[in-house]
Amino acid sequence: MKLGRLARGRRVLAGFWGATVVQVAAVAFDVGILKQASKMTLMPLLWQWSRTQDAPPLLQAALLASAAGDLLLETDLQLAGMAAFAAAHACYLAVFLADPAQRSWRVLAAYAALWAALIAVLSPSLGGQRVPVAAYALLLTATAIASRWHNTRSGVGGALFLVSDALIALRMAGHDFRGRGALTMSTYAVGQYLLTSGVTKSDR
């Protein structure tokens, strides 16, 4: 039974990485339908893998909320998508803060300074979205801090998730650049995997 579950987990994880490669390539070459289809499979596949790893329910909820956020952000419901990701980060915070290995105030100070700098740079160009973006960025930063307190693996995942969303914020503020979309999705997918595996690995 355990061997069968392990094999299934490997297949699902391989599917996740395959979908990630397709998604990044589709974004890089702007292949419309393939871009949307592959994006919608990422978090459901990672969620299925997390179940084979006996991930805690709140971690699974974070992945499902992320899947909802991915879907909503493909529509005009941008604030609803942001709210779904805010729910995902609330779940991540509950998971990581329940069992922090070491609280480092240096990590807290570094991320707080990064958040302040990012908001200071982007706020003038965000218009009416300034407040929700700042609030969401604060929650995202909190996840990066708590995940680093949990362990190094999840901490790298939290940092990559922060980078991914910072790249989205740059686009919203009118500061786009070539290759930004592919970089956004690659850091997002790897970040989510590391956040998830950081918990499942440590619990094993």
Short mmCIF file of C-alpha atoms in Angstrom, two decimals:
data_model
loop_
_atom_site.label_atom_id
_atom_site.label_comp_id
_atom_site.label_asym_id
_atom_site.label_seq_id
_atom_site.Cartn_x
_atom_site.Cartn_y
_atom_site.Cartn_z
CA MET A 1 0.00 0.00 0.00
CA LYS A 2 2.77 2.42 0.95
CA LEU A 3 4.75 1.52 -2.17
CA GLY A 4 1.69 2.15 -4.32
CA ARG A 5 1.14 5.52 -2.68
CA LEU A 6 4.80 6.43 -3.16
CA ALA A 7 4.62 5.53 -6.84
CA ARG A 8 1.45 7.57 -7.27
CA GLY A 9 3.08 10.52 -5.54
CA ARG A 10 6.03 10.35 -7.91
CA ARG A 11 3.74 10.26 -10.95
CA VAL A 12 1.73 13.23 -9.73
CA LEU A 13 4.87 15.20 -8.92
CA ALA A 14 6.27 14.43 -12.36
CA GLY A 15 3.01 15.72 -13.81
CA PHE A 16 3.36 18.92 -11.79
CA TRP A 17 6.88 19.57 -13.06
CA GLY A 18 5.80 18.74 -16.60
CA ALA A 19 2.94 21.23 -16.33
CA THR A 20 5.38 23.80 -14.93
CA VAL A 21 7.69 23.43 -17.93
CA VAL A 22 4.74 23.74 -20.32
CA GLN A 23 3.41 26.78 -18.45
CA VAL A 24 6.73 28.63 -18.46
CA ALA A 25 7.29 27.87 -22.16
CA ALA A 26 3.72 28.88 -23.05
CA VAL A 27 4.11 32.17 -21.19
CA ALA A 28 7.50 32.83 -22.78
CA PHE A 29 6.13 32.27 -26.30
CA ASP A 30 2.63 33.62 -25.55
CA VAL A 31 0.70 30.48 -26.52
CA GLY A 32 -2.74 31.56 -25.27
CA ILE A 33 -4.83 28.44 -24.67
CA LEU A 34 -1.84 26.33 -23.59
CA LYS A 35 -0.82 29.08 -21.17
CA GLN A 36 -4.21 29.07 -19.44
CA ALA A 37 -4.69 25.29 -19.47
CA SER A 38 -1.29 24.49 -17.97
CA LYS A 39 -1.65 27.17 -15.29
CA MET A 40 -4.96 25.70 -14.12
CA THR A 41 -3.34 22.28 -13.54
CA LEU A 42 -0.39 23.42 -11.41
CA MET A 43 -1.90 23.80 -7.94
CA PRO A 44 -4.40 20.91 -8.28
CA LEU A 45 -1.48 18.60 -9.13
CA LEU A 46 0.59 19.92 -6.24
CA TRP A 47 -2.42 19.49 -3.96
CA GLN A 48 -2.80 15.87 -5.08
CA TRP A 49 0.89 15.28 -4.39
CA SER A 50 0.59 16.85 -0.93
CA ARG A 51 -2.15 14.36 -0.09
CA THR A 52 0.18 11.47 -0.87
CA GLN A 53 2.67 13.03 1.55
CA ASP A 54 0.15 13.31 4.41
CA ALA A 55 0.35 17.10 4.35
CA PRO A 56 -1.61 18.87 7.12
CA PRO A 57 -5.14 20.00 6.16
CA LEU A 58 -4.28 23.70 6.36
CA LEU A 59 -1.44 23.22 3.90
CA GLN A 60 -3.80 21.47 1.52
CA ALA A 61 -6.26 24.34 1.98
CA ALA A 62 -3.52 26.81 1.03
CA LEU A 63 -2.95 24.97 -2.25
CA LEU A 64 -6.68 24.84 -3.04
CA ALA A 65 -7.01 28.57 -2.29
CA SER A 66 -4.02 29.18 -4.58
CA ALA A 67 -5.75 27.18 -7.32
CA ALA A 68 -8.82 29.40 -6.91
CA GLY A 69 -6.59 32.48 -7.05
CA ASP A 70 -4.97 31.30 -10.28
CA LEU A 71 -8.41 30.85 -11.84
CA LEU A 72 -9.75 34.21 -10.68
CA LEU A 73 -6.68 36.10 -11.86
CA GLU A 74 -7.35 34.82 -15.38
CA THR A 75 -10.64 36.77 -15.30
CA ASP A 76 -11.48 40.37 -14.51
CA LEU A 77 -11.90 39.47 -10.82
CA GLN A 78 -8.44 40.66 -9.80
CA LEU A 79 -9.36 41.62 -6.25
CA ALA A 80 -11.16 38.30 -5.74
CA GLY A 81 -8.03 36.50 -6.93
CA MET A 82 -5.95 38.52 -4.51
CA ALA A 83 -8.39 37.60 -1.73
CA ALA A 84 -8.04 33.90 -2.57
CA PHE A 85 -4.25 34.15 -2.33
CA ALA A 86 -4.61 36.09 0.92
CA ALA A 87 -6.57 33.12 2.27
CA ALA A 88 -3.77 30.81 1.08
CA HIS A 89 -1.19 32.87 2.94
CA ALA A 90 -3.33 32.86 6.08
CA CYS A 91 -3.28 29.05 5.93
CA TYR A 92 0.47 28.99 5.36
CA LEU A 93 0.99 31.28 8.34
CA ALA A 94 -1.08 29.01 10.56
CA VAL A 95 1.01 26.01 9.48
CA PHE A 96 4.43 27.62 9.85
CA LEU A 97 3.78 29.53 13.06
CA ALA A 98 2.44 26.39 14.75
CA ASP A 99 5.94 24.90 14.80
CA PRO A 100 8.72 27.46 14.21
CA ALA A 101 12.20 25.99 14.56
CA GLN A 102 13.80 29.32 15.40
CA ARG A 103 12.46 32.86 15.47
CA SER A 104 15.07 35.14 13.93
CA TRP A 105 14.51 38.86 14.42
CA ARG A 106 17.13 39.55 11.74
CA VAL A 107 14.94 37.76 9.22
CA LEU A 108 11.96 39.80 10.42
CA ALA A 109 13.86 43.07 10.11
CA ALA A 110 15.24 42.25 6.65
CA TYR A 111 11.84 41.32 5.22
CA ALA A 112 10.16 44.33 6.86
CA ALA A 113 12.70 46.63 5.20
CA LEU A 114 12.15 44.87 1.87
CA TRP A 115 8.36 45.31 2.15
CA ALA A 116 8.71 49.00 2.97
CA ALA A 117 11.08 49.58 0.06
CA LEU A 118 8.86 47.72 -2.39
CA ILE A 119 5.75 49.65 -1.38
CA ALA A 120 7.60 52.96 -1.50
CA VAL A 121 8.74 52.26 -5.06
CA LEU A 122 5.45 50.90 -6.41
CA SER A 123 2.78 52.90 -4.58
CA PRO A 124 2.91 56.04 -6.77
CA SER A 125 2.03 53.96 -9.84
CA LEU A 126 -0.65 51.70 -8.34
CA GLY A 127 -3.47 54.25 -8.08
CA GLY A 128 -6.62 52.85 -6.47
CA GLN A 129 -4.99 49.46 -5.93
CA ARG A 130 -2.37 50.90 -3.60
CA VAL A 131 -4.01 49.86 -0.31
CA PRO A 132 -5.03 46.27 -1.25
CA VAL A 133 -1.62 45.63 -2.84
CA ALA A 134 0.18 46.95 0.26
CA ALA A 135 -1.98 44.82 2.56
CA TYR A 136 -1.52 41.70 0.45
CA ALA A 137 2.23 42.32 0.22
CA LEU A 138 2.37 42.54 4.01
CA LEU A 139 0.65 39.16 4.32
CA LEU A 140 2.95 37.67 1.69
CA THR A 141 5.97 39.03 3.55
CA ALA A 142 4.68 37.50 6.78
CA THR A 143 4.51 34.12 5.02
CA ALA A 144 8.10 34.52 3.84
CA ILE A 145 9.22 35.28 7.41
CA ALA A 146 7.25 32.45 9.05
CA SER A 147 8.34 29.91 6.42
CA ARG A 148 11.99 30.85 7.03
CA TRP A 149 11.46 30.42 10.76
CA HIS A 150 10.05 26.94 10.04
CA ASN A 151 13.05 25.64 8.06
CA THR A 152 15.39 26.62 5.25
CA ARG A 153 13.56 24.68 2.55
CA SER A 154 10.20 26.29 3.17
CA GLY A 155 11.99 29.62 3.66
CA VAL A 156 13.38 29.52 0.14
CA GLY A 157 9.87 28.74 -1.07
CA GLY A 158 8.46 31.74 0.76
CA ALA A 159 11.16 33.98 -0.70
CA LEU A 160 10.45 32.75 -4.25
CA PHE A 161 6.71 33.30 -3.79
CA LEU A 162 7.49 36.86 -2.70
CA VAL A 163 9.67 37.40 -5.78
CA SER A 164 6.92 36.04 -8.03
CA ASP A 165 4.26 38.38 -6.68
CA ALA A 166 6.67 41.32 -6.64
CA LEU A 167 7.10 40.76 -10.38
CA ILE A 168 3.32 40.88 -10.82
CA ALA A 169 3.20 44.11 -8.80
CA LEU A 170 5.87 45.59 -11.08
CA ARG A 171 3.67 44.87 -14.09
CA MET A 172 0.64 46.41 -12.36
CA ALA A 173 2.72 49.53 -11.68
CA GLY A 174 3.73 49.77 -15.33
CA HIS A 175 7.29 48.48 -14.94
CA ASP A 176 7.38 45.48 -17.27
CA PHE A 177 10.36 43.83 -18.96
CA ARG A 178 11.10 41.02 -21.38
CA GLY A 179 10.84 37.58 -19.81
CA ARG A 180 9.01 38.81 -16.71
CA GLY A 181 6.03 36.49 -17.24
CA ALA A 182 8.13 33.33 -17.53
CA LEU A 183 10.19 34.35 -14.50
CA THR A 184 7.00 35.03 -12.54
CA MET A 185 5.55 31.59 -13.20
CA SER A 186 8.79 29.68 -12.65
CA THR A 187 9.41 31.32 -9.25
CA TYR A 188 5.75 30.79 -8.34
CA ALA A 189 5.72 27.08 -9.15
CA VAL A 190 9.07 26.33 -7.49
CA GLY A 191 8.14 28.49 -4.51
CA GLN A 192 4.86 26.68 -3.94
CA TYR A 193 6.58 23.29 -4.22
CA LEU A 194 9.23 24.26 -1.66
CA LEU A 195 6.64 25.65 0.74
CA THR A 196 4.74 22.38 0.49
CA SER A 197 7.67 19.99 0.59
CA GLY A 198 9.26 22.00 3.40
CA VAL A 199 6.37 20.96 5.61
CA THR A 200 5.97 17.40 4.40
CA LYS A 201 9.73 16.73 4.56
CA SER A 202 10.00 18.02 8.13
CA ASP A 203 6.96 16.08 9.28
CA ARG A 204 8.27 12.81 7.92
#
